[in-house]
Short mmCIF file of C-alpha atoms and ligand atoms in Angstrom, two decimals:
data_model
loop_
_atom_site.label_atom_id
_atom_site.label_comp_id
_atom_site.label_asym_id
_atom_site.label_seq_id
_atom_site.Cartn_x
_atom_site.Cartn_y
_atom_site.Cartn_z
CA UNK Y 1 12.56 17.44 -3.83
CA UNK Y 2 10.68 14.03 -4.65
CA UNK Y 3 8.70 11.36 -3.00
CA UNK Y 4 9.86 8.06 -4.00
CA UNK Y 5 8.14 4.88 -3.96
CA UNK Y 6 9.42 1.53 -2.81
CA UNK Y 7 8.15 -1.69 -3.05
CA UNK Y 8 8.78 -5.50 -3.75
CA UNK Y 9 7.05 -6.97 -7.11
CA UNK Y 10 4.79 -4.13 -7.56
CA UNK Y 11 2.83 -2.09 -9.76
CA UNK Y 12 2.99 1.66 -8.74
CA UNK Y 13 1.29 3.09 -12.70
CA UNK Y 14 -2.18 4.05 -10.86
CA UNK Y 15 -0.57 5.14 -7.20
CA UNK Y 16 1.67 7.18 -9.38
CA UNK Y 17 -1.18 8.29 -11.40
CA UNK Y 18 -3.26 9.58 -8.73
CA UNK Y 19 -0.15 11.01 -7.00
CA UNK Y 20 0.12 13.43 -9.69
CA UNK Y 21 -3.39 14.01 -10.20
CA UNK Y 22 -3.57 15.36 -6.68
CA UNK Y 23 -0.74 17.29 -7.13
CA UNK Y 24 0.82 17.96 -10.46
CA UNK Y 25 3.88 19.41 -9.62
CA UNK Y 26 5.11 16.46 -7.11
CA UNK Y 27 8.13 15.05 -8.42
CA UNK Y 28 7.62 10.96 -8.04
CA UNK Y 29 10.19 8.62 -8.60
CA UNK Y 30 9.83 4.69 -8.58
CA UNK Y 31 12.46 2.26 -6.77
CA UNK Y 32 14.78 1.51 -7.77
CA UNK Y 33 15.73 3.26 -10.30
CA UNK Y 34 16.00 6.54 -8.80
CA UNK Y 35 17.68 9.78 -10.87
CA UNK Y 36 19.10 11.55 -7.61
CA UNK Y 37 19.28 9.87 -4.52
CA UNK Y 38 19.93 13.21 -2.53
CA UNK Y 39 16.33 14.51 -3.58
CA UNK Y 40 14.77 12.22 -2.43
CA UNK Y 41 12.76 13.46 0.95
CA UNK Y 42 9.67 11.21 1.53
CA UNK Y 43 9.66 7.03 0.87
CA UNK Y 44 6.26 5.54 0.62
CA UNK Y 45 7.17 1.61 1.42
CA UNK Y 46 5.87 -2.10 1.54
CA UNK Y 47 7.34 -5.04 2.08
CA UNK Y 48 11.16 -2.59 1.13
CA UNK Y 49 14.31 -4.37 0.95
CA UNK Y 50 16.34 -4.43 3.99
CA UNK Y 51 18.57 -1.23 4.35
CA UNK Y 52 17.33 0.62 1.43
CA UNK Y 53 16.46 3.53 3.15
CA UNK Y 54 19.89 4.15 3.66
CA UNK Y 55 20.69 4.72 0.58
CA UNK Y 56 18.59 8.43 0.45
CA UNK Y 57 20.52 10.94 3.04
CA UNK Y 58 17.48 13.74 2.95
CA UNK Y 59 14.90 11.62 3.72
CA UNK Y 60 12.31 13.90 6.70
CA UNK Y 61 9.36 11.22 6.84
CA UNK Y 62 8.48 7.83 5.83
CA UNK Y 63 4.82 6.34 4.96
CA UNK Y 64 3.85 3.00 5.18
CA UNK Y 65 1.40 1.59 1.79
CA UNK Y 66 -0.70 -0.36 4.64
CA UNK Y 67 -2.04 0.61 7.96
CA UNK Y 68 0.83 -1.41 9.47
CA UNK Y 69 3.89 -0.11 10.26
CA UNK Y 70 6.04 -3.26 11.38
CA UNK Y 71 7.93 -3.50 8.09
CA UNK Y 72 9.38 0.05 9.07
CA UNK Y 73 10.04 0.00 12.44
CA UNK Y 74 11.58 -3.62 12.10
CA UNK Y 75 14.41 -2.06 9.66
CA UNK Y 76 17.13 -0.49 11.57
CA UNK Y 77 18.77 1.21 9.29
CA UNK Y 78 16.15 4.05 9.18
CA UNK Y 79 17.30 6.97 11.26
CA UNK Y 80 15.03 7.16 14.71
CA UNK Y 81 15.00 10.51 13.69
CA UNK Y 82 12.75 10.25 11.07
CA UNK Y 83 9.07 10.19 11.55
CA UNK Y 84 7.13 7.60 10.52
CA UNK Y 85 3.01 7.53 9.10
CA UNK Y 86 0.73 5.33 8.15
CA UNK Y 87 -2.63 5.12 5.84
CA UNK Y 88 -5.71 5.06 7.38
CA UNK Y 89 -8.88 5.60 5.21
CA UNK Y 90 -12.45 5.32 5.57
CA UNK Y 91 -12.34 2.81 2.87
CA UNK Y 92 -9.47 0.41 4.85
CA UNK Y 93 -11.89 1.26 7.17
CA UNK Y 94 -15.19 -0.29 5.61
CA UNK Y 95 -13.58 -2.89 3.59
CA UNK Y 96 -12.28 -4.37 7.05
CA UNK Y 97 -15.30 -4.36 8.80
CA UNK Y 98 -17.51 -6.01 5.60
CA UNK Y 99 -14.79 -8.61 5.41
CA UNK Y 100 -15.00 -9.30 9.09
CA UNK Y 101 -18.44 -9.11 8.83
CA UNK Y 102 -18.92 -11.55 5.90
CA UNK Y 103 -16.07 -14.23 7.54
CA UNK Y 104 -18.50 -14.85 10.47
CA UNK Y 105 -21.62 -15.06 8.38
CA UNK Y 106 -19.74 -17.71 6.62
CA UNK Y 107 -19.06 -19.53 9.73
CA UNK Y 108 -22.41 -19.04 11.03
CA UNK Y 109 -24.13 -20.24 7.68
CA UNK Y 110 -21.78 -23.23 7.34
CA UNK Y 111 -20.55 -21.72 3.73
CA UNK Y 112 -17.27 -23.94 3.92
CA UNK Y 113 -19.08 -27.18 4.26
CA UNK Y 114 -21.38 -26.25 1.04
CA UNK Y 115 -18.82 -25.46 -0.95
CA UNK Y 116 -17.20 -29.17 -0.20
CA UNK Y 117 -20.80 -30.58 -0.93
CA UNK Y 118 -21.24 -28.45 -3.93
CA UNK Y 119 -18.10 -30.33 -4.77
CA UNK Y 120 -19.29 -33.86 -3.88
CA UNK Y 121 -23.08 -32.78 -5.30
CA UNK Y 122 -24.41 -33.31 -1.92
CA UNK Y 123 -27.82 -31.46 -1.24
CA UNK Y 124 -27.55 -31.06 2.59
CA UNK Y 125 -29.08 -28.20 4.70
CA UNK Y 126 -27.19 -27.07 8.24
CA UNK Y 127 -28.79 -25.01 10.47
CA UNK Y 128 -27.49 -21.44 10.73
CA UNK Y 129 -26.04 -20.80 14.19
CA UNK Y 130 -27.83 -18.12 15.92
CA UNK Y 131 -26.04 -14.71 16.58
CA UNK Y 132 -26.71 -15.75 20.67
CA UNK Y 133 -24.25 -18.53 20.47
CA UNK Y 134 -21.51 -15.94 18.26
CA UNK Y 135 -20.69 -13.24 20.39
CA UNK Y 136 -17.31 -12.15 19.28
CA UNK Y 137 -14.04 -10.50 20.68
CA UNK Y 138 -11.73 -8.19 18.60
CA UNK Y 139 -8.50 -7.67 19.61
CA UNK Y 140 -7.22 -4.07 18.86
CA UNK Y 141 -9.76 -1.23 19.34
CA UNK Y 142 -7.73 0.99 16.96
CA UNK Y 143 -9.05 2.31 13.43
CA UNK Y 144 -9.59 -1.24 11.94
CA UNK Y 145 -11.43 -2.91 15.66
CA UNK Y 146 -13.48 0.24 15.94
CA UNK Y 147 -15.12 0.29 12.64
CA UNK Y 148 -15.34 -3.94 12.73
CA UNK Y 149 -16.97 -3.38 16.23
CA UNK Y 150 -19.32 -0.73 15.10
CA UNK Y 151 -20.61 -2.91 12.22
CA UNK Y 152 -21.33 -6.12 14.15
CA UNK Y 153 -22.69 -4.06 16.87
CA UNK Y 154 -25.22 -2.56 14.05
CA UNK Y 155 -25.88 -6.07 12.96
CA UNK Y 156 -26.89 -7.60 16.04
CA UNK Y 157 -23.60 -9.15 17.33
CA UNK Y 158 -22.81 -9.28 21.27
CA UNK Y 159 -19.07 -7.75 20.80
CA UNK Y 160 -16.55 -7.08 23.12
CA UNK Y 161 -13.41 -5.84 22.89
CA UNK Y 162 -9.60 -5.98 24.53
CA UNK Y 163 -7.05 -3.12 23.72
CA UNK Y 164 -4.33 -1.56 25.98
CA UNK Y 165 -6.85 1.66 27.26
CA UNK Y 166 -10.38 1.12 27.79
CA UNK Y 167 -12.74 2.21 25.32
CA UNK Y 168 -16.71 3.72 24.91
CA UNK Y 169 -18.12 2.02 21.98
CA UNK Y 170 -21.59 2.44 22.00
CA UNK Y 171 -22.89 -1.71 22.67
CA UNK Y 172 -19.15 -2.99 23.23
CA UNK Y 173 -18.13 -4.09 25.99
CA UNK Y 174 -14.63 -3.10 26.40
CA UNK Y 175 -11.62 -4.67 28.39
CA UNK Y 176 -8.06 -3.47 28.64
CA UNK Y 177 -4.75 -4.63 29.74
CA UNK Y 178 -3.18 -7.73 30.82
CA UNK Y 179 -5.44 -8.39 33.89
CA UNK Y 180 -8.51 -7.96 32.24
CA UNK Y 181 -7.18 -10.21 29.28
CA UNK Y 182 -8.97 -13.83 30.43
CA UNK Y 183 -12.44 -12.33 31.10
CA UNK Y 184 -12.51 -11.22 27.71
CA UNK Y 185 -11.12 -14.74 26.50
CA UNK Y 186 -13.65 -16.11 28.43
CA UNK Y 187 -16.41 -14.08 26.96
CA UNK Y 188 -15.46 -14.91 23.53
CA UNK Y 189 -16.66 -17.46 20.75
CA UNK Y 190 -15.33 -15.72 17.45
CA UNK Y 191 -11.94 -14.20 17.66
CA UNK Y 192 -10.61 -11.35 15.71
CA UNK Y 193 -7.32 -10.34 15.58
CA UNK Y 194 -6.85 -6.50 14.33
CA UNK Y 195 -3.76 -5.99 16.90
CA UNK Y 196 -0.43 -4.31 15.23
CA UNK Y 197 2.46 -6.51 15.35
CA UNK Y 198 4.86 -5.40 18.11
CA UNK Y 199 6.83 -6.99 19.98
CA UNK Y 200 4.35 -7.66 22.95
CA UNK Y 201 1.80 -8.78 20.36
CA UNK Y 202 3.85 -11.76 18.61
CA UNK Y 203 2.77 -15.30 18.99
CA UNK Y 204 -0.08 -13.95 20.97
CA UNK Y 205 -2.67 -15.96 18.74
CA UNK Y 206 -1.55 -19.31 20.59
CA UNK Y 207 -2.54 -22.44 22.34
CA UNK Y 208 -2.93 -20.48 25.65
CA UNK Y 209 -5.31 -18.35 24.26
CA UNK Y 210 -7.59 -20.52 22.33
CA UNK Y 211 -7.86 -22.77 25.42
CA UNK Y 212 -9.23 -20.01 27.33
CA UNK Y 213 -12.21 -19.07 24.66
CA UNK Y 214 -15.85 -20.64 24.73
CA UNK Y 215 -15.22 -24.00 22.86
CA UNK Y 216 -14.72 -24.55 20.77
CA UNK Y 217 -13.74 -21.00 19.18
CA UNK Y 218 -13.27 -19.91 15.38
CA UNK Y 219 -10.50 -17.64 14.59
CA UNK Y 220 -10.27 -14.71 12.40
CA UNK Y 221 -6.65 -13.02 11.72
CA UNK Y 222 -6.70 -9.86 10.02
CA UNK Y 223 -3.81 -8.68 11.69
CA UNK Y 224 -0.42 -10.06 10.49
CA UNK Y 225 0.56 -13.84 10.26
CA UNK Y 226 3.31 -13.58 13.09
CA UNK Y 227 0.35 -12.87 15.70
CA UNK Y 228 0.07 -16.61 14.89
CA UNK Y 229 1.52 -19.55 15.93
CA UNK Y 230 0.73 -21.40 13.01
CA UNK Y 231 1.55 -24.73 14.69
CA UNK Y 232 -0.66 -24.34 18.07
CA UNK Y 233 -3.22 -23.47 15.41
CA UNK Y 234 -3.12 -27.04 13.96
CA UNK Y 235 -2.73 -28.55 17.57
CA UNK Y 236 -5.91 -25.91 18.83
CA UNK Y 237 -7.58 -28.01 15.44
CA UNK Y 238 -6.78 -31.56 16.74
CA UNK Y 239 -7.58 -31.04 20.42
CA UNK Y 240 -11.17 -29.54 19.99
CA UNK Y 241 -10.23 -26.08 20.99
CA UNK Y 242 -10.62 -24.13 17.54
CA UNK Y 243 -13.63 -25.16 15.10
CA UNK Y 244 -12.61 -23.16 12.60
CA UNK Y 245 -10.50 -19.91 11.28
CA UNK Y 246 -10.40 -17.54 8.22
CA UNK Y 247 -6.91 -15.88 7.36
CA UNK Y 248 -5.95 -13.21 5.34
CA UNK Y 249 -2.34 -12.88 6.70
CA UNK Y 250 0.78 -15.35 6.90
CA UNK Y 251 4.15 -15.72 8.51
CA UNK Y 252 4.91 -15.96 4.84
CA UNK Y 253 3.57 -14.35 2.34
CA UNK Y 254 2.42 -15.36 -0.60
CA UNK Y 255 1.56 -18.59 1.55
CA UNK Y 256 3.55 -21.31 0.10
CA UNK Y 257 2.01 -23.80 -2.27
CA UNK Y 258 3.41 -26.71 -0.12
CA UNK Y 259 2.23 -25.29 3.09
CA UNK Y 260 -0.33 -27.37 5.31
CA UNK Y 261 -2.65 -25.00 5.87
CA UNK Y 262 -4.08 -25.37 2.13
CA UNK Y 263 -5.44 -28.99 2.36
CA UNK Y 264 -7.14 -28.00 6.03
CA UNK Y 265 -10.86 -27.82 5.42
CA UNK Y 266 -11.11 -25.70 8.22
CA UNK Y 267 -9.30 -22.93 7.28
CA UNK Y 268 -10.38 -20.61 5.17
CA UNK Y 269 -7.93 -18.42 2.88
CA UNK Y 270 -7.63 -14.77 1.42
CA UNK Y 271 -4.49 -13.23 -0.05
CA UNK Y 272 -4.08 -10.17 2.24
CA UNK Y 273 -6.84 -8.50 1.30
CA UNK Y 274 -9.16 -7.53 3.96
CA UNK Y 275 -8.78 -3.98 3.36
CA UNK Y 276 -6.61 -2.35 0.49
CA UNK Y 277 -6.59 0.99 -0.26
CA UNK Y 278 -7.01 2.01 -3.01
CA UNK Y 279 -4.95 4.38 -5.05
CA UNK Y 280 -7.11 7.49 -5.02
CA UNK Y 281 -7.65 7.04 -1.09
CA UNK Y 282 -4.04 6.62 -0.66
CA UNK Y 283 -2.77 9.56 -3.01
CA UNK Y 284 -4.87 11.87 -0.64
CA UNK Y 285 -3.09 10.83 2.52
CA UNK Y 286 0.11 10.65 0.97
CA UNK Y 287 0.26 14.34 -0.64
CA UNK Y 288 -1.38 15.55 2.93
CA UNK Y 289 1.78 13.79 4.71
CA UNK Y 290 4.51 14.90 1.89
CA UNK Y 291 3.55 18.60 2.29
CA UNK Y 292 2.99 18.18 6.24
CA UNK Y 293 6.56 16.79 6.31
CA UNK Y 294 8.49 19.04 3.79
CA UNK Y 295 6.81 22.59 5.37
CA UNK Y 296 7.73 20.62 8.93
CA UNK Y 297 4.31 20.26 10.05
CA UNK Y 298 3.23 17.30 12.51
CA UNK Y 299 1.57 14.10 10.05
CA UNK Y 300 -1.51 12.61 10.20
CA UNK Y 301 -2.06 8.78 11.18
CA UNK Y 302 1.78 9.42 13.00
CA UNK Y 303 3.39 6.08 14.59
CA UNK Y 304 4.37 6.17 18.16
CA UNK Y 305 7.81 4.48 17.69
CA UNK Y 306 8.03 3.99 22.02
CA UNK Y 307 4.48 1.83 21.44
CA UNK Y 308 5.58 0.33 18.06
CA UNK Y 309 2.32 1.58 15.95
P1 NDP B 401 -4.26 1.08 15.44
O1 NDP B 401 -2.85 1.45 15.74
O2 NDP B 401 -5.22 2.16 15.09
O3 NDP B 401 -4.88 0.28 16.69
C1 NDP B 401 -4.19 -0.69 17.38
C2 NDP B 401 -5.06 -1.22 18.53
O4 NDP B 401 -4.37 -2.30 19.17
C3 NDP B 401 -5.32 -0.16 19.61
O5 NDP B 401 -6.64 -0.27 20.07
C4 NDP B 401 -4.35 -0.56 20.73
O6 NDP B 401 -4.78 -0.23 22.04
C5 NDP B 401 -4.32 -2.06 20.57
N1 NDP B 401 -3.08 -2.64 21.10
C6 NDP B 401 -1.83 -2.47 20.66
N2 NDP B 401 -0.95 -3.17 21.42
C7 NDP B 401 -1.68 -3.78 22.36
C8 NDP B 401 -1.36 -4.64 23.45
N3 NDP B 401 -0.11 -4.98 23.71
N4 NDP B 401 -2.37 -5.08 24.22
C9 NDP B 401 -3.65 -4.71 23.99
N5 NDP B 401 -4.03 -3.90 22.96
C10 NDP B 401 -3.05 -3.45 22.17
O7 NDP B 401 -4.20 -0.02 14.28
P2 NDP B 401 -5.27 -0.28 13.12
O8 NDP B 401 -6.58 -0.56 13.74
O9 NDP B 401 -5.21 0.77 12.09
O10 NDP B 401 -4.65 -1.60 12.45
C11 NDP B 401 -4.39 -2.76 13.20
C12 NDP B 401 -3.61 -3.75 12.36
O11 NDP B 401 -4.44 -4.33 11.37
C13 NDP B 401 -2.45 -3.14 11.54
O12 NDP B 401 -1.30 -2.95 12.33
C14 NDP B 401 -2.24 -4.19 10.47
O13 NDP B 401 -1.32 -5.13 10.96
C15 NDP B 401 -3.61 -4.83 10.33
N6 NDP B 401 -4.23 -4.52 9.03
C16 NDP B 401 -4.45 -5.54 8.16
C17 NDP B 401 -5.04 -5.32 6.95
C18 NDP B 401 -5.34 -6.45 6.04
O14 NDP B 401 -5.67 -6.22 4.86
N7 NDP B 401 -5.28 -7.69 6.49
C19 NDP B 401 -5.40 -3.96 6.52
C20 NDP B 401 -5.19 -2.95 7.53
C21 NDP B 401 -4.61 -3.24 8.74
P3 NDP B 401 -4.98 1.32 22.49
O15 NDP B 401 -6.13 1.84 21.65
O16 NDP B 401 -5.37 1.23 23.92
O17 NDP B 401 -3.69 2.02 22.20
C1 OXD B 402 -2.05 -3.64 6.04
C2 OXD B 402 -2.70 -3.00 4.93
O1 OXD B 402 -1.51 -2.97 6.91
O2 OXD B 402 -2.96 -3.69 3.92
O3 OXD B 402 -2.09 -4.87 6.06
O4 OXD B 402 -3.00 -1.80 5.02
#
C-alpha cells in the first residue's frame, strides 16, 4: 500500500518529511516516478496532469493539496467512485482571514498610492477611509468566509455575507440564494470572493455584479481566477464601477509577464498565497484521511461531488 504524491513543478522533500514523521511506516512515493503503480491507494494532487489518475487501478480516495477541489472534479478520468477530500486547517484558516484582513486595511489606508509616491518621493498624506463607509460582503460562508467574517466582525467591520443556506454568524448579516443575491450586492462596498469554483460559480465576478455594489466597489478574489471575468474587470475600472481590487488567483497561473493586469495601478497582486498550508498542518490531515480511507472509514473535509465542493 502507498500514498503517492502528484504535482506540477513541485517540491514535495518537507510534505514528504512530515508525512513520515507522522507516520513512519507510510509508504510515500513521489510522481512520477512511481515503483508499482498497483500499490498505489491514495493520490494527494495539485494542479495533476490530465488523466494521470488513470494510470493507478487501486486507488480508494483522493486528496486535494488546497482547500479547492476543482482541479479533481474537473478531470474525468477519475472513477466517480472514488471519494474525494480536501485540506482544511486552522492555519488555511487564519492565514485567509489576516490576508483578507490586511487587503482592506490597505485599501482603506491608501497603501497602493504610497508606495507609487514612495516611488516618485512624494510626501503626501490621504485620509484613511473610515470602517462606516467599508462594510464588506464575502461570498462563500464555508471554512475560509467564516473565519474572514469572524475576524472583520472582531475588528469592527459591518459584514455580511451570501452563501447557498443561510447562516448565524454572530454580527453577520447573512443572505442566501439567488433571490436574496442583489440585496446583498446592494449592501456591499468591499467584495470578497471565497466561493469554490463550480460550475454555477464561474464568471460570477462580472460586470453585472460590480454594477450592482455601492460605487464604486473594490474587489478582493481569494477564490480562483475563473470566478473572474478578467475583461469586465478592466471595463468595471474604466466605467467608475470598481475603485480598486487585490488578487491572489488567475485564470492563469503563474500570471503571465505580458498580461495587462501588471501595469494597472489599481490592482494589487499576490502569487496564490492567501492561505498555504503548511507541511506539518497538511501531513496531519493527510495520514487522518489515508488511514480513514484504507480501514474504509468516512474522511474528513469530504467533497460533495452532486454540489461540486
Ligand atoms: P467551503 O466548501 O467550506 O465553502 C464554500 C461556501 O460557498 C459555502 O458557504 C457555500 O454555501 C458557498 N457556495 C457554494 N456554491 C454557492 C452558490 N452557487 N451560491 C452561493 N453560495 C455558494 O469552501 P472553503 O471556504 O474551504 O474554500 C472556498 C474556496 O476558497 C476554495 O474552493 C478555494 O477555491 C479558495 N481558496 C483559496 C486559497 C488561496 O490561497 N487563495 C486558499 C484556500 C481556499 P453553503 O454553506 O450554503 O453550502
Ligand atoms: C487553495 C489552497 O485551494 O491553496 O487555493 O488551499
Amino acid at each position: 500500500m502507498s500514498l503517492l504524491l502528484i504535482a506540477k513543478n513541485r517540491n514535495f522533500d518537507s510534505l514528504k518529511k512530515a508525512l513520515l514523521e507522522k507516520d513512519p511506516n507510510l509508504d510515500v512515493e513521489i510522481w512520477p516516478r512511481v515503483d508499482k503503480k498497483e500499490r498505489v491507494n491514495f493520490a494527494v494532487c495539485w494542479n495533476h496532469p490530465e488523466k494521470v489518475l488513470r494510470n493507478y487501478p487501486n486507488l480508494r480516495a483522493v486528496s486535494s493539496l488546497g482547500a479547492g477541489v476543482n482541479h479533481l472534479l474537473d478531470d474525468k478520468s477519475l472513477s466517480e467512485d472514488i471519494p474525494i477530500c480536501r485540506l482544511v486547517t486552522d492555519s488555511l484558516q487564519e492565514q485567509m482571514a489576516e490576508y483578507v484582513l490586511n487587503a482592506i486595511v490597505n485599501y482603506r489606508l491608501h497603501i497602493v498610492d504610497y508606495f507609487e509616491n514612495k516611488r516618485k518621493g512624494v510626501w503626501e498624506q490621504k485620509s484613511t477611509i473610515p470602517k462606516k463607509h467599508t462594510p464588506v460582503g464575502i461570498m462563500g460562508l464555508g471554512e475560509m468566509g467564516n473565519s474572514v467574517a469572524t475576524l472583520l466582525v472582531q475588528h469592527g467591520y459591518m459584514v455580511s455575507g451570501w452563501s447557498r443556506s443561510k447562516k448565524d454568524i454572530e454580527g453577520l448579516t447573512s443572505f442566501a440564494g439567488k433571490e436574496e443575491l442583489d440585496n446583498f450586492l446592494s449592501e456591499t462596498k468591499i467584495m470578497v470572493n471565497l466561493l469554490p469554483l463550480t460550475n454555477e460559480t464561474k464568471g460570477f465576478l462580472g460586470l453585472d455584479l460590480f454594477k450592482k455594489l455601492k460605487q464604486p466597489g473594490y474587489l478582493i478574489n481569494v477564490g480562483r481566477g475563473d470566478h473572474l471575468v478578467e475583461e469586465d474587470l478592466i471595463y468595471a475600472f474604466d466605467m467608475g464601477y470598481l475603485e480598486g481590487a487585490c488578487l491572489d488567483v488567475f485564470e492563469e497561473e503563474p500570471l503571465p509577464k505580458n498580461h495587462s493586469f501588471w501595469n494597472r495601478k489599481q490592482i494589487m497582486i499576490t502569487p496564490h498565497i492567501a492561505a498555504i498550508t503548511p507541511a506539518k498542518k497538511a501531513a496531519e490531515v493527510i495520514v487522518e484521511n489515508y488511514k480513514r480511507a484504507m480501514s474504509g472509514m468516512e474522511l474528513l473535509f469530504e467533497v460533495d461531488r452532486d454540489k461540486g465542493y
